[in-house]
Amino acid sequence: MPRPLARIHRSIRAQTIGNLLIKSSGGRLQRRKKVGIGRTGTRSPRCSGFLASQQHGALVQVHYVHDEGDGTETSERIEADRDREIQALLLDAGYTAEILDNPNPGAVGVHVRRLDEPTEEEWQALRLIADRQVTHRPGASSVTGLADPDLFQTLFLSHLATTTRESDATGATFVRLTEAGEALLADRLTTGTGETMVQVLESKEG
């Protein structure tokens, strides 16, 4: 079921995503292993598998690497099929999993995020920012106007809030909503039936 208000980017870990893929695939998908020398001095061959890399706190990139016949058409097809399988497993687990069209070499694979609807505290933070009651002091992590300063970091990483160049009398700059933040706050407006504006628009389109 689509969740149009799910715009908050929650922190995820590459290790967690990797463990999930191994478990949900019944062990068919495994992490890629490179050529190496074990503790006993024996040479361990490299092995096809997925690589899960941490891009930042709220984004993990996963790509399957097929080591037999590197760069061949068959190898590329296998990698694309495995990436789609990885995408399906992550979608089933409730994550947002996107495969980019025509990605550059560094963006190949599945881009994984976990999106949630804002908590009540986050909705309140959005309203306070919209009312110009939140400021940020340049060169420091100090945020005033919010009960929990970490709320701004969450909204910032979710592309819902940012700082401005406009400052108050103390030299602190105002925090403002981005266009996405303004749209999200507007989407929560309810009708007399208790439906969000997003739900009303979706029902009309249907």
mmCIF file with all atom_site columns, C-alpha atoms in Angstrom:
data_model
loop_
_atom_site.group_PDB
_atom_site.id
_atom_site.type_symbol
_atom_site.label_atom_id
_atom_site.label_alt_id
_atom_site.label_comp_id
_atom_site.label_asym_id
_atom_site.label_entity_id
_atom_site.label_seq_id
_atom_site.pdbx_PDB_ins_code
_atom_site.Cartn_x
_atom_site.Cartn_y
_atom_site.Cartn_z
_atom_site.occupancy
_atom_site.B_iso_or_equiv
_atom_site.pdbx_formal_charge
_atom_site.auth_seq_id
_atom_site.auth_comp_id
_atom_site.auth_asym_id
_atom_site.auth_atom_id
_atom_site.pdbx_PDB_model_num
ATOM 1   C CA . MET A 1 1   ? 0.000   0.000   0.000   1.00 0.00 ? 1   MET A CA 1
ATOM 2   C CA . PRO A 1 2   ? 1.499   3.380   -0.983  1.00 0.00 ? 2   PRO A CA 1
ATOM 3   C CA . ARG A 1 3   ? 2.328   5.761   1.851   1.00 0.00 ? 3   ARG A CA 1
ATOM 4   C CA . PRO A 1 4   ? 2.423   9.233   0.289   1.00 0.00 ? 4   PRO A CA 1
ATOM 5   C CA . LEU A 1 5   ? 3.450   10.858  3.578   1.00 0.00 ? 5   LEU A CA 1
ATOM 6   C CA . ALA A 1 6   ? 6.469   8.564   4.075   1.00 0.00 ? 6   ALA A CA 1
ATOM 7   C CA . ARG A 1 7   ? 9.204   11.113  3.387   1.00 0.00 ? 7   ARG A CA 1
ATOM 8   C CA . ILE A 1 8   ? 11.487  10.767  6.431   1.00 0.00 ? 8   ILE A CA 1
ATOM 9   C CA . HIS A 1 9   ? 14.815  9.056   5.655   1.00 0.00 ? 9   HIS A CA 1
ATOM 10  C CA . ARG A 1 10  ? 15.690  6.761   8.563   1.00 0.00 ? 10  ARG A CA 1
ATOM 11  C CA . SER A 1 11  ? 19.223  5.567   9.268   1.00 0.00 ? 11  SER A CA 1
ATOM 12  C CA . ILE A 1 12  ? 20.096  2.147   7.854   1.00 0.00 ? 12  ILE A CA 1
ATOM 13  C CA . ARG A 1 13  ? 23.277  0.078   7.953   1.00 0.00 ? 13  ARG A CA 1
ATOM 14  C CA . ALA A 1 14  ? 24.949  -1.863  5.156   1.00 0.00 ? 14  ALA A CA 1
ATOM 15  C CA . GLN A 1 15  ? 25.605  -4.751  7.549   1.00 0.00 ? 15  GLN A CA 1
ATOM 16  C CA . THR A 1 16  ? 21.902  -4.988  8.375   1.00 0.00 ? 16  THR A CA 1
ATOM 17  C CA . ILE A 1 17  ? 20.913  -4.945  4.700   1.00 0.00 ? 17  ILE A CA 1
ATOM 18  C CA . GLY A 1 18  ? 23.454  -7.653  3.893   1.00 0.00 ? 18  GLY A CA 1
ATOM 19  C CA . ASN A 1 19  ? 22.235  -9.915  6.690   1.00 0.00 ? 19  ASN A CA 1
ATOM 20  C CA . LEU A 1 20  ? 18.640  -9.394  5.554   1.00 0.00 ? 20  LEU A CA 1
ATOM 21  C CA . LEU A 1 21  ? 19.441  -10.416 1.975   1.00 0.00 ? 21  LEU A CA 1
ATOM 22  C CA . ILE A 1 22  ? 21.196  -13.598 3.081   1.00 0.00 ? 22  ILE A CA 1
ATOM 23  C CA . LYS A 1 23  ? 18.323  -14.586 5.356   1.00 0.00 ? 23  LYS A CA 1
ATOM 24  C CA . SER A 1 24  ? 15.438  -13.640 3.066   1.00 0.00 ? 24  SER A CA 1
ATOM 25  C CA . SER A 1 25  ? 17.031  -15.431 0.085   1.00 0.00 ? 25  SER A CA 1
ATOM 26  C CA . GLY A 1 26  ? 17.443  -18.620 2.078   1.00 0.00 ? 26  GLY A CA 1
ATOM 27  C CA . GLY A 1 27  ? 21.212  -18.342 1.763   1.00 0.00 ? 27  GLY A CA 1
ATOM 28  C CA . ARG A 1 28  ? 21.255  -18.238 -2.036  1.00 0.00 ? 28  ARG A CA 1
ATOM 29  C CA . LEU A 1 29  ? 22.599  -14.704 -1.974  1.00 0.00 ? 29  LEU A CA 1
ATOM 30  C CA . GLN A 1 30  ? 25.916  -14.273 -0.197  1.00 0.00 ? 30  GLN A CA 1
ATOM 31  C CA . ARG A 1 31  ? 28.416  -11.470 0.199   1.00 0.00 ? 31  ARG A CA 1
ATOM 32  C CA . ARG A 1 32  ? 31.142  -11.345 -2.423  1.00 0.00 ? 32  ARG A CA 1
ATOM 33  C CA . LYS A 1 33  ? 34.511  -12.698 -1.334  1.00 0.00 ? 33  LYS A CA 1
ATOM 34  C CA . LYS A 1 34  ? 37.765  -11.543 -2.873  1.00 0.00 ? 34  LYS A CA 1
ATOM 35  C CA . VAL A 1 35  ? 40.959  -13.502 -3.396  1.00 0.00 ? 35  VAL A CA 1
ATOM 36  C CA . GLY A 1 36  ? 42.888  -13.685 -0.150  1.00 0.00 ? 36  GLY A CA 1
ATOM 37  C CA . ILE A 1 37  ? 45.215  -15.671 2.062   1.00 0.00 ? 37  ILE A CA 1
ATOM 38  C CA . GLY A 1 38  ? 43.648  -17.259 5.120   1.00 0.00 ? 38  GLY A CA 1
ATOM 39  C CA . ARG A 1 39  ? 45.204  -17.652 8.567   1.00 0.00 ? 39  ARG A CA 1
ATOM 40  C CA . THR A 1 40  ? 46.549  -21.066 7.595   1.00 0.00 ? 40  THR A CA 1
ATOM 41  C CA . GLY A 1 41  ? 48.244  -19.621 4.530   1.00 0.00 ? 41  GLY A CA 1
ATOM 42  C CA . THR A 1 42  ? 45.823  -21.209 2.096   1.00 0.00 ? 42  THR A CA 1
ATOM 43  C CA . ARG A 1 43  ? 44.635  -19.175 -0.856  1.00 0.00 ? 43  ARG A CA 1
ATOM 44  C CA . SER A 1 44  ? 40.901  -18.536 -0.901  1.00 0.00 ? 44  SER A CA 1
ATOM 45  C CA . PRO A 1 45  ? 39.407  -17.910 -4.363  1.00 0.00 ? 45  PRO A CA 1
ATOM 46  C CA . ARG A 1 46  ? 37.175  -14.971 -5.036  1.00 0.00 ? 46  ARG A CA 1
ATOM 47  C CA . CYS A 1 47  ? 33.478  -15.730 -5.125  1.00 0.00 ? 47  CYS A CA 1
ATOM 48  C CA . SER A 1 48  ? 30.522  -14.092 -6.863  1.00 0.00 ? 48  SER A CA 1
ATOM 49  C CA . GLY A 1 49  ? 28.173  -12.283 -4.524  1.00 0.00 ? 49  GLY A CA 1
ATOM 50  C CA . PHE A 1 50  ? 26.735  -8.922  -3.530  1.00 0.00 ? 50  PHE A CA 1
ATOM 51  C CA . LEU A 1 51  ? 28.523  -5.872  -2.201  1.00 0.00 ? 51  LEU A CA 1
ATOM 52  C CA . ALA A 1 52  ? 26.651  -3.646  0.261   1.00 0.00 ? 52  ALA A CA 1
ATOM 53  C CA . SER A 1 53  ? 28.288  -0.249  0.754   1.00 0.00 ? 53  SER A CA 1
ATOM 54  C CA . GLN A 1 54  ? 27.328  2.569   3.110   1.00 0.00 ? 54  GLN A CA 1
ATOM 55  C CA . GLN A 1 55  ? 26.903  5.771   1.065   1.00 0.00 ? 55  GLN A CA 1
ATOM 56  C CA . HIS A 1 56  ? 25.768  7.846   4.048   1.00 0.00 ? 56  HIS A CA 1
ATOM 57  C CA . GLY A 1 57  ? 23.670  7.306   7.150   1.00 0.00 ? 57  GLY A CA 1
ATOM 58  C CA . ALA A 1 58  ? 20.399  6.955   5.265   1.00 0.00 ? 58  ALA A CA 1
ATOM 59  C CA . LEU A 1 59  ? 21.553  5.304   2.015   1.00 0.00 ? 59  LEU A CA 1
ATOM 60  C CA . VAL A 1 60  ? 23.029  1.887   1.250   1.00 0.00 ? 60  VAL A CA 1
ATOM 61  C CA . GLN A 1 61  ? 24.036  0.752   -2.240  1.00 0.00 ? 61  GLN A CA 1
ATOM 62  C CA . VAL A 1 62  ? 23.931  -2.956  -3.129  1.00 0.00 ? 62  VAL A CA 1
ATOM 63  C CA . HIS A 1 63  ? 25.326  -4.507  -6.307  1.00 0.00 ? 63  HIS A CA 1
ATOM 64  C CA . TYR A 1 64  ? 25.791  -8.133  -7.307  1.00 0.00 ? 64  TYR A CA 1
ATOM 65  C CA . VAL A 1 65  ? 29.183  -8.977  -8.829  1.00 0.00 ? 65  VAL A CA 1
ATOM 66  C CA . HIS A 1 66  ? 29.538  -12.056 -11.046 1.00 0.00 ? 66  HIS A CA 1
ATOM 67  C CA . ASP A 1 67  ? 33.192  -13.101 -11.112 1.00 0.00 ? 67  ASP A CA 1
ATOM 68  C CA . GLU A 1 68  ? 33.008  -15.787 -13.786 1.00 0.00 ? 68  GLU A CA 1
ATOM 69  C CA . GLY A 1 69  ? 33.470  -14.240 -17.208 1.00 0.00 ? 69  GLY A CA 1
ATOM 70  C CA . ASP A 1 70  ? 33.949  -10.658 -16.026 1.00 0.00 ? 70  ASP A CA 1
ATOM 71  C CA . GLY A 1 71  ? 32.507  -8.079  -18.406 1.00 0.00 ? 71  GLY A CA 1
ATOM 72  C CA . THR A 1 72  ? 30.843  -10.572 -20.724 1.00 0.00 ? 72  THR A CA 1
ATOM 73  C CA . GLU A 1 73  ? 27.266  -10.218 -21.861 1.00 0.00 ? 73  GLU A CA 1
ATOM 74  C CA . THR A 1 74  ? 26.289  -13.293 -19.849 1.00 0.00 ? 74  THR A CA 1
ATOM 75  C CA . SER A 1 75  ? 27.970  -11.936 -16.732 1.00 0.00 ? 75  SER A CA 1
ATOM 76  C CA . GLU A 1 76  ? 26.251  -8.556  -17.080 1.00 0.00 ? 76  GLU A CA 1
ATOM 77  C CA . ARG A 1 77  ? 22.880  -10.251 -17.548 1.00 0.00 ? 77  ARG A CA 1
ATOM 78  C CA . ILE A 1 78  ? 23.390  -12.343 -14.414 1.00 0.00 ? 78  ILE A CA 1
ATOM 79  C CA . GLU A 1 79  ? 24.334  -9.233  -12.422 1.00 0.00 ? 79  GLU A CA 1
ATOM 80  C CA . ALA A 1 80  ? 21.249  -7.366  -13.661 1.00 0.00 ? 80  ALA A CA 1
ATOM 81  C CA . ASP A 1 81  ? 18.999  -10.327 -12.785 1.00 0.00 ? 81  ASP A CA 1
ATOM 82  C CA . ARG A 1 82  ? 20.493  -10.604 -9.296  1.00 0.00 ? 82  ARG A CA 1
ATOM 83  C CA . ASP A 1 83  ? 20.133  -6.856  -8.725  1.00 0.00 ? 83  ASP A CA 1
ATOM 84  C CA . ARG A 1 84  ? 16.436  -7.109  -9.599  1.00 0.00 ? 84  ARG A CA 1
ATOM 85  C CA . GLU A 1 85  ? 16.103  -10.050 -7.209  1.00 0.00 ? 85  GLU A CA 1
ATOM 86  C CA . ILE A 1 86  ? 17.794  -8.009  -4.482  1.00 0.00 ? 86  ILE A CA 1
ATOM 87  C CA . GLN A 1 87  ? 15.455  -5.108  -5.220  1.00 0.00 ? 87  GLN A CA 1
ATOM 88  C CA . ALA A 1 88  ? 12.381  -7.351  -4.897  1.00 0.00 ? 88  ALA A CA 1
ATOM 89  C CA . LEU A 1 89  ? 13.555  -8.808  -1.570  1.00 0.00 ? 89  LEU A CA 1
ATOM 90  C CA . LEU A 1 90  ? 14.173  -5.349  -0.128  1.00 0.00 ? 90  LEU A CA 1
ATOM 91  C CA . LEU A 1 91  ? 10.813  -4.030  -1.338  1.00 0.00 ? 91  LEU A CA 1
ATOM 92  C CA . ASP A 1 92  ? 9.118   -7.015  0.321   1.00 0.00 ? 92  ASP A CA 1
ATOM 93  C CA . ALA A 1 93  ? 10.954  -6.106  3.536   1.00 0.00 ? 93  ALA A CA 1
ATOM 94  C CA . GLY A 1 94  ? 9.510   -2.578  3.460   1.00 0.00 ? 94  GLY A CA 1
ATOM 95  C CA . TYR A 1 95  ? 12.508  -0.670  2.136   1.00 0.00 ? 95  TYR A CA 1
ATOM 96  C CA . THR A 1 96  ? 12.629  1.734   -0.782  1.00 0.00 ? 96  THR A CA 1
ATOM 97  C CA . ALA A 1 97  ? 14.854  0.063   -3.380  1.00 0.00 ? 97  ALA A CA 1
ATOM 98  C CA . GLU A 1 98  ? 15.651  1.858   -6.634  1.00 0.00 ? 98  GLU A CA 1
ATOM 99  C CA . ILE A 1 99  ? 17.673  0.803   -9.667  1.00 0.00 ? 99  ILE A CA 1
ATOM 100 C CA . LEU A 1 100 ? 18.722  3.872   -11.644 1.00 0.00 ? 100 LEU A CA 1
ATOM 101 C CA . ASP A 1 101 ? 18.301  4.083   -15.411 1.00 0.00 ? 101 ASP A CA 1
ATOM 102 C CA . ASN A 1 102 ? 21.654  4.438   -17.194 1.00 0.00 ? 102 ASN A CA 1
ATOM 103 C CA . PRO A 1 103 ? 23.666  4.965   -13.992 1.00 0.00 ? 103 PRO A CA 1
ATOM 104 C CA . ASN A 1 104 ? 27.289  6.054   -13.979 1.00 0.00 ? 104 ASN A CA 1
ATOM 105 C CA . PRO A 1 105 ? 29.767  3.303   -12.991 1.00 0.00 ? 105 PRO A CA 1
ATOM 106 C CA . GLY A 1 106 ? 29.715  4.338   -9.345  1.00 0.00 ? 106 GLY A CA 1
ATOM 107 C CA . ALA A 1 107 ? 25.927  4.200   -9.083  1.00 0.00 ? 107 ALA A CA 1
ATOM 108 C CA . VAL A 1 108 ? 25.282  0.702   -10.454 1.00 0.00 ? 108 VAL A CA 1
ATOM 109 C CA . GLY A 1 109 ? 23.036  -1.531  -8.375  1.00 0.00 ? 109 GLY A CA 1
ATOM 110 C CA . VAL A 1 110 ? 20.204  -1.015  -5.918  1.00 0.00 ? 110 VAL A CA 1
ATOM 111 C CA . HIS A 1 111 ? 19.905  2.203   -3.901  1.00 0.00 ? 111 HIS A CA 1
ATOM 112 C CA . VAL A 1 112 ? 18.298  1.340   -0.582  1.00 0.00 ? 112 VAL A CA 1
ATOM 113 C CA . ARG A 1 113 ? 16.493  3.691   1.789   1.00 0.00 ? 113 ARG A CA 1
ATOM 114 C CA . ARG A 1 114 ? 13.973  3.311   4.582   1.00 0.00 ? 114 ARG A CA 1
ATOM 115 C CA . LEU A 1 115 ? 11.233  5.920   4.432   1.00 0.00 ? 115 LEU A CA 1
ATOM 116 C CA . ASP A 1 116 ? 8.765   6.513   7.260   1.00 0.00 ? 116 ASP A CA 1
ATOM 117 C CA . GLU A 1 117 ? 5.948   8.925   7.903   1.00 0.00 ? 117 GLU A CA 1
ATOM 118 C CA . PRO A 1 118 ? 6.952   11.722  10.292  1.00 0.00 ? 118 PRO A CA 1
ATOM 119 C CA . THR A 1 119 ? 6.430   11.212  14.001  1.00 0.00 ? 119 THR A CA 1
ATOM 120 C CA . GLU A 1 120 ? 4.336   13.742  15.910  1.00 0.00 ? 120 GLU A CA 1
ATOM 121 C CA . GLU A 1 121 ? 7.561   15.408  17.061  1.00 0.00 ? 121 GLU A CA 1
ATOM 122 C CA . GLU A 1 122 ? 8.712   15.707  13.448  1.00 0.00 ? 122 GLU A CA 1
ATOM 123 C CA . TRP A 1 123 ? 5.370   17.135  12.335  1.00 0.00 ? 123 TRP A CA 1
ATOM 124 C CA . GLN A 1 124 ? 5.656   19.699  15.138  1.00 0.00 ? 124 GLN A CA 1
ATOM 125 C CA . ALA A 1 125 ? 9.194   20.558  14.005  1.00 0.00 ? 125 ALA A CA 1
ATOM 126 C CA . LEU A 1 126 ? 7.953   21.101  10.449  1.00 0.00 ? 126 LEU A CA 1
ATOM 127 C CA . ARG A 1 127 ? 5.249   23.455  11.721  1.00 0.00 ? 127 ARG A CA 1
ATOM 128 C CA . LEU A 1 128 ? 7.698   25.416  13.877  1.00 0.00 ? 128 LEU A CA 1
ATOM 129 C CA . ILE A 1 129 ? 10.086  25.794  10.951  1.00 0.00 ? 129 ILE A CA 1
ATOM 130 C CA . ALA A 1 130 ? 7.234   26.949  8.729   1.00 0.00 ? 130 ALA A CA 1
ATOM 131 C CA . ASP A 1 131 ? 6.389   29.575  11.376  1.00 0.00 ? 131 ASP A CA 1
ATOM 132 C CA . ARG A 1 132 ? 10.013  30.839  11.357  1.00 0.00 ? 132 ARG A CA 1
ATOM 133 C CA . GLN A 1 133 ? 10.580  29.834  14.972  1.00 0.00 ? 133 GLN A CA 1
ATOM 134 C CA . VAL A 1 134 ? 13.727  27.771  14.384  1.00 0.00 ? 134 VAL A CA 1
ATOM 135 C CA . THR A 1 135 ? 17.241  29.151  13.909  1.00 0.00 ? 135 THR A CA 1
ATOM 136 C CA . HIS A 1 136 ? 20.675  27.659  13.345  1.00 0.00 ? 136 HIS A CA 1
ATOM 137 C CA . ARG A 1 137 ? 23.978  29.239  14.296  1.00 0.00 ? 137 ARG A CA 1
ATOM 138 C CA . PRO A 1 138 ? 26.583  29.055  11.514  1.00 0.00 ? 138 PRO A CA 1
ATOM 139 C CA . GLY A 1 139 ? 29.702  27.077  12.279  1.00 0.00 ? 139 GLY A CA 1
ATOM 140 C CA . ALA A 1 140 ? 28.033  25.101  15.036  1.00 0.00 ? 140 ALA A CA 1
ATOM 141 C CA . SER A 1 141 ? 25.473  22.365  15.460  1.00 0.00 ? 141 SER A CA 1
ATOM 142 C CA . SER A 1 142 ? 23.377  24.592  17.709  1.00 0.00 ? 142 SER A CA 1
ATOM 143 C CA . VAL A 1 143 ? 19.699  24.723  16.743  1.00 0.00 ? 143 VAL A CA 1
ATOM 144 C CA . THR A 1 144 ? 17.214  26.751  18.754  1.00 0.00 ? 144 THR A CA 1
ATOM 145 C CA . GLY A 1 145 ? 13.446  26.492  18.669  1.00 0.00 ? 145 GLY A CA 1
ATOM 146 C CA . LEU A 1 146 ? 13.218  22.683  18.671  1.00 0.00 ? 146 LEU A CA 1
ATOM 147 C CA . ALA A 1 147 ? 12.877  20.483  21.740  1.00 0.00 ? 147 ALA A CA 1
ATOM 148 C CA . ASP A 1 148 ? 15.374  18.057  20.187  1.00 0.00 ? 148 ASP A CA 1
ATOM 149 C CA . PRO A 1 149 ? 18.046  19.628  17.940  1.00 0.00 ? 149 PRO A CA 1
ATOM 150 C CA . ASP A 1 150 ? 18.542  16.242  16.230  1.00 0.00 ? 150 ASP A CA 1
ATOM 151 C CA . LEU A 1 151 ? 15.143  16.730  14.610  1.00 0.00 ? 151 LEU A CA 1
ATOM 152 C CA . PHE A 1 152 ? 16.668  19.308  12.275  1.00 0.00 ? 152 PHE A CA 1
ATOM 153 C CA . GLN A 1 153 ? 19.355  16.853  11.199  1.00 0.00 ? 153 GLN A CA 1
ATOM 154 C CA . THR A 1 154 ? 16.687  14.273  10.366  1.00 0.00 ? 154 THR A CA 1
ATOM 155 C CA . LEU A 1 155 ? 14.656  16.783  8.360   1.00 0.00 ? 155 LEU A CA 1
ATOM 156 C CA . PHE A 1 156 ? 17.789  18.072  6.635   1.00 0.00 ? 156 PHE A CA 1
ATOM 157 C CA . LEU A 1 157 ? 18.903  14.580  5.552   1.00 0.00 ? 157 LEU A CA 1
ATOM 158 C CA . SER A 1 158 ? 15.348  13.933  4.359   1.00 0.00 ? 158 SER A CA 1
ATOM 159 C CA . HIS A 1 159 ? 15.559  17.043  2.129   1.00 0.00 ? 159 HIS A CA 1
ATOM 160 C CA . LEU A 1 160 ? 12.645  18.633  3.987   1.00 0.00 ? 160 LEU A CA 1
ATOM 161 C CA . ALA A 1 161 ? 14.426  21.527  5.731   1.00 0.00 ? 161 ALA A CA 1
ATOM 162 C CA . THR A 1 162 ? 17.518  23.638  5.179   1.00 0.00 ? 162 THR A CA 1
ATOM 163 C CA . THR A 1 163 ? 19.165  26.812  6.424   1.00 0.00 ? 163 THR A CA 1
ATOM 164 C CA . THR A 1 164 ? 18.888  30.261  4.875   1.00 0.00 ? 164 THR A CA 1
ATOM 165 C CA . ARG A 1 165 ? 21.171  33.271  4.634   1.00 0.00 ? 165 ARG A CA 1
ATOM 166 C CA . GLU A 1 166 ? 18.647  35.395  6.475   1.00 0.00 ? 166 GLU A CA 1
ATOM 167 C CA . SER A 1 167 ? 19.657  35.944  10.101  1.00 0.00 ? 167 SER A CA 1
ATOM 168 C CA . ASP A 1 168 ? 18.001  37.290  13.222  1.00 0.00 ? 168 ASP A CA 1
ATOM 169 C CA . ALA A 1 169 ? 19.310  39.955  15.600  1.00 0.00 ? 169 ALA A CA 1
ATOM 170 C CA . THR A 1 170 ? 21.689  37.465  17.266  1.00 0.00 ? 170 THR A CA 1
ATOM 171 C CA . GLY A 1 171 ? 23.314  36.422  13.992  1.00 0.00 ? 171 GLY A CA 1
ATOM 172 C CA . ALA A 1 172 ? 21.654  33.016  13.890  1.00 0.00 ? 172 ALA A CA 1
ATOM 173 C CA . THR A 1 173 ? 20.236  32.036  10.503  1.00 0.00 ? 173 THR A CA 1
ATOM 174 C CA . PHE A 1 174 ? 16.642  30.962  10.058  1.00 0.00 ? 174 PHE A CA 1
ATOM 175 C CA . VAL A 1 175 ? 15.795  27.392  9.168   1.00 0.00 ? 175 VAL A CA 1
ATOM 176 C CA . ARG A 1 176 ? 13.234  27.029  6.385   1.00 0.00 ? 176 ARG A CA 1
ATOM 177 C CA . LEU A 1 177 ? 11.299  24.246  4.733   1.00 0.00 ? 177 LEU A CA 1
ATOM 178 C CA . THR A 1 178 ? 12.337  23.097  1.292   1.00 0.00 ? 178 THR A CA 1
ATOM 179 C CA . GLU A 1 179 ? 9.710   22.781  -1.428  1.00 0.00 ? 179 GLU A CA 1
ATOM 180 C CA . ALA A 1 180 ? 9.430   19.105  -0.491  1.00 0.00 ? 180 ALA A CA 1
ATOM 181 C CA . GLY A 1 181 ? 8.933   20.042  3.161   1.00 0.00 ? 181 GLY A CA 1
ATOM 182 C CA . GLU A 1 182 ? 6.244   22.580  2.315   1.00 0.00 ? 182 GLU A CA 1
ATOM 183 C CA . ALA A 1 183 ? 4.479   20.026  0.128   1.00 0.00 ? 183 ALA A CA 1
ATOM 184 C CA . LEU A 1 184 ? 4.605   17.394  2.865   1.00 0.00 ? 184 LEU A CA 1
ATOM 185 C CA . LEU A 1 185 ? 3.146   19.762  5.439   1.00 0.00 ? 185 LEU A CA 1
ATOM 186 C CA . ALA A 1 186 ? 0.391   20.756  3.010   1.00 0.00 ? 186 ALA A CA 1
ATOM 187 C CA . ASP A 1 187 ? -0.342  17.097  2.277   1.00 0.00 ? 187 ASP A CA 1
ATOM 188 C CA . ARG A 1 188 ? -1.193  16.505  5.922   1.00 0.00 ? 188 ARG A CA 1
ATOM 189 C CA . LEU A 1 189 ? -4.067  18.982  5.817   1.00 0.00 ? 189 LEU A CA 1
ATOM 190 C CA . THR A 1 190 ? -7.241  17.032  6.436   1.00 0.00 ? 190 THR A CA 1
ATOM 191 C CA . THR A 1 191 ? -10.740 17.310  5.072   1.00 0.00 ? 191 THR A CA 1
ATOM 192 C CA . GLY A 1 192 ? -13.926 16.923  7.046   1.00 0.00 ? 192 GLY A CA 1
ATOM 193 C CA . THR A 1 193 ? -13.757 13.165  6.401   1.00 0.00 ? 193 THR A CA 1
ATOM 194 C CA . GLY A 1 194 ? -10.358 12.903  8.033   1.00 0.00 ? 194 GLY A CA 1
ATOM 195 C CA . GLU A 1 195 ? -8.627  12.108  4.744   1.00 0.00 ? 195 GLU A CA 1
ATOM 196 C CA . THR A 1 196 ? -5.370  13.767  3.837   1.00 0.00 ? 196 THR A CA 1
ATOM 197 C CA . MET A 1 197 ? -5.263  15.954  0.764   1.00 0.00 ? 197 MET A CA 1
ATOM 198 C CA . VAL A 1 198 ? -3.042  13.334  -0.887  1.00 0.00 ? 198 VAL A CA 1
ATOM 199 C CA . GLN A 1 199 ? -5.704  10.669  -0.385  1.00 0.00 ? 199 GLN A CA 1
ATOM 200 C CA . VAL A 1 200 ? -8.397  12.950  -1.767  1.00 0.00 ? 200 VAL A CA 1
ATOM 201 C CA . LEU A 1 201 ? -6.364  13.673  -4.892  1.00 0.00 ? 201 LEU A CA 1
ATOM 202 C CA . GLU A 1 202 ? -5.548  9.988   -5.370  1.00 0.00 ? 202 GLU A CA 1
ATOM 203 C CA . SER A 1 203 ? -9.208  9.003   -5.104  1.00 0.00 ? 203 SER A CA 1
ATOM 204 C CA . LYS A 1 204 ? -10.123 11.606  -7.744  1.00 0.00 ? 204 LYS A CA 1
ATOM 205 C CA . GLU A 1 205 ? -7.406  10.339  -10.070 1.00 0.00 ? 205 GLU A CA 1
ATOM 206 C CA . GLY A 1 206 ? -8.648  6.767   -9.608  1.00 0.00 ? 206 GLY A CA 1
#
